[in-house]
DNA sequence: TTGTATGCGTTATCAA
DNA sequence: TTGATAACGCATACAA
């Protein structure tokens, strides 16, 4: 058993004493101040710091300079652990952690219940977090305005922020949906339906909008019952079941669709399960397209044709934009748009005769 | 566009001024000090705080009281983002985040390269993190001793810590391996092999040890070439490929095994792939058992029979133990052992005739 | 029952 | 070229 007593941390003062100089000199030298210092004092200070294993206290420094080298990630699930249950979130987080780490920042998962800007915003300041990455806020939430108006550096992911002057990282949903619909049309499909999972998220609503617009342009007639909603994100746990039911309802329609475009790989998998239970063959009698291209897509059976978003790259970009802002440089408050890509696997096939 | 100027934060002083009392009175009242205060001052202070939307500055408080209400998670992949690429880590993290959040703590992913205790340990102190959860350190690393000897509150996961007096959370590997081997024996298997993925991790080495011990007890004779190693965790990215090759080598042995026990679902999936490429049917000609029961297990084809570890519960327990320690209560420095469970799916079957 | 003074470890300002 | 000193915002011991 090792020694257990809490060692007293060594401070600038200890280093100063040992080097025979003043505190402020130590601080200046160690922080590489431009001011010219005698080579000899410089060396004495470095030596002393090394010998004492001096490590500046980040909290004290943070109090002084309002910077703690940490980016906060915040999101709005009912249970904060869900960000990880969701492969979308996990993958995004990989990019964020990587991007932050590359610039010397740690990543804090910061989840405070959000009521409204009036009551909740203040709690995000002075928490030892230099800026926030807001992941897919609910459409009706005033989180983005709330944090922004407090002057906290902010980047929004999967949600537009430019109306408030906040930079954002999003995927080109219009293009994604177009890729999906074009793919189905090229396979001869005409009765194309749509299931969306979290109606309260910008991305999903946007994809639904684009689905309607795109199919309209292509002169496909989509009856209203061909567009199904599952729920909102607060129901997360129940999502799979709800997706299954929505798909099942659609597939028991008198004149059922031959293809379904979804807003996420999760719903797509549930859709396939519903089809299987109804003895409808995928892709023989029904084609299904997911969105995201997460682990589920590759592992599903059949493996999903899906619209891939570059989530890791998006997370990394968002983290780096945020850190640039924290550093004081201004970042144009515009959406950085990433291109989606169609990944064709085995859940889509020619329209049945 | 909203107002963008950085609002000046309100401090105790502002509240004190408004309530017409001293700073310390505000601090005491707001922190629910036991000292008796006049109901009227109490109310004046609460009102002032509410009206001003006062939010104590966590960094300043942290400097004073050495507490920032955050738990750090640290691990030792070459790339810090890998903790999320690994479903083991993701699932654990879900429990950690949930457990920490339940006690008002946020979770910080803190990754600093670790050389050795001498050089690296100091960098973990004073970073605004109250304690660390060390996930599966490499066996040869002195991270646990190093952090412990600095007096930092610590809990180790998937690794024993009691030799240094550090509490830990682990799974009963002996039982897990026994469940797997017994299951195979009950199916009539005798030629049972073993593939381990990260030889430098305690859990994997322990399982390999237990595999040898258990099969020995059952009087099964396991030739040396029936025990295969893949690599160590720093090779993470290459892991799938290495697992595939190790399994393939084993399956092309003159007298090949009829069953393989692995140390993780990832290797198990690679093993199945190798079998498929060699036109060996699973489970008809080869049974494969995983470990963890992560998302891969359920999604694999065929779905994996695997030894489930309750990772979410383990993460939660670890977080709560750590927070108790941070709170100053002592936690017995012993391993908290969780029970694994055999989940039978479709990758195991009767031994071929 | 309340207020004053001090220090936590840094860094920035300014005078020497 | 260097060093004292004053904040940063809070909480604690002690005085009133």
mmCIF file of C-alpha atoms (C1' of nucleotides) in Angstrom, chain C residues 2-13:
data_model
loop_
_atom_site.group_PDB
_atom_site.id
_atom_site.type_symbol
_atom_site.label_atom_id
_atom_site.label_comp_id
_atom_site.label_asym_id
_atom_site.label_seq_id
_atom_site.Cartn_x
_atom_site.Cartn_y
_atom_site.Cartn_z
ATOM 1 C "C1'" DT C 2 -24.209 39.827 11.031
ATOM 2 C "C1'" DG C 3 -19.992 41.891 8.951
ATOM 3 C "C1'" DT C 4 -14.744 42.182 8.028
ATOM 4 C "C1'" DA C 5 -10.658 40.352 6.642
ATOM 5 C "C1'" DT C 6 -8.058 36.910 4.518
ATOM 6 C "C1'" DG C 7 -6.511 33.448 1.272
ATOM 7 C "C1'" DC C 8 -7.181 29.940 -2.630
ATOM 8 C "C1'" DG C 9 -3.084 30.213 -7.150
ATOM 9 C "C1'" DT C 10 -2.817 32.905 -11.093
ATOM 10 C "C1'" DT C 11 -1.829 36.677 -14.081
ATOM 11 C "C1'" DA C 12 -1.738 41.742 -15.345
ATOM 12 C "C1'" DT C 13 -0.338 46.275 -14.259
#
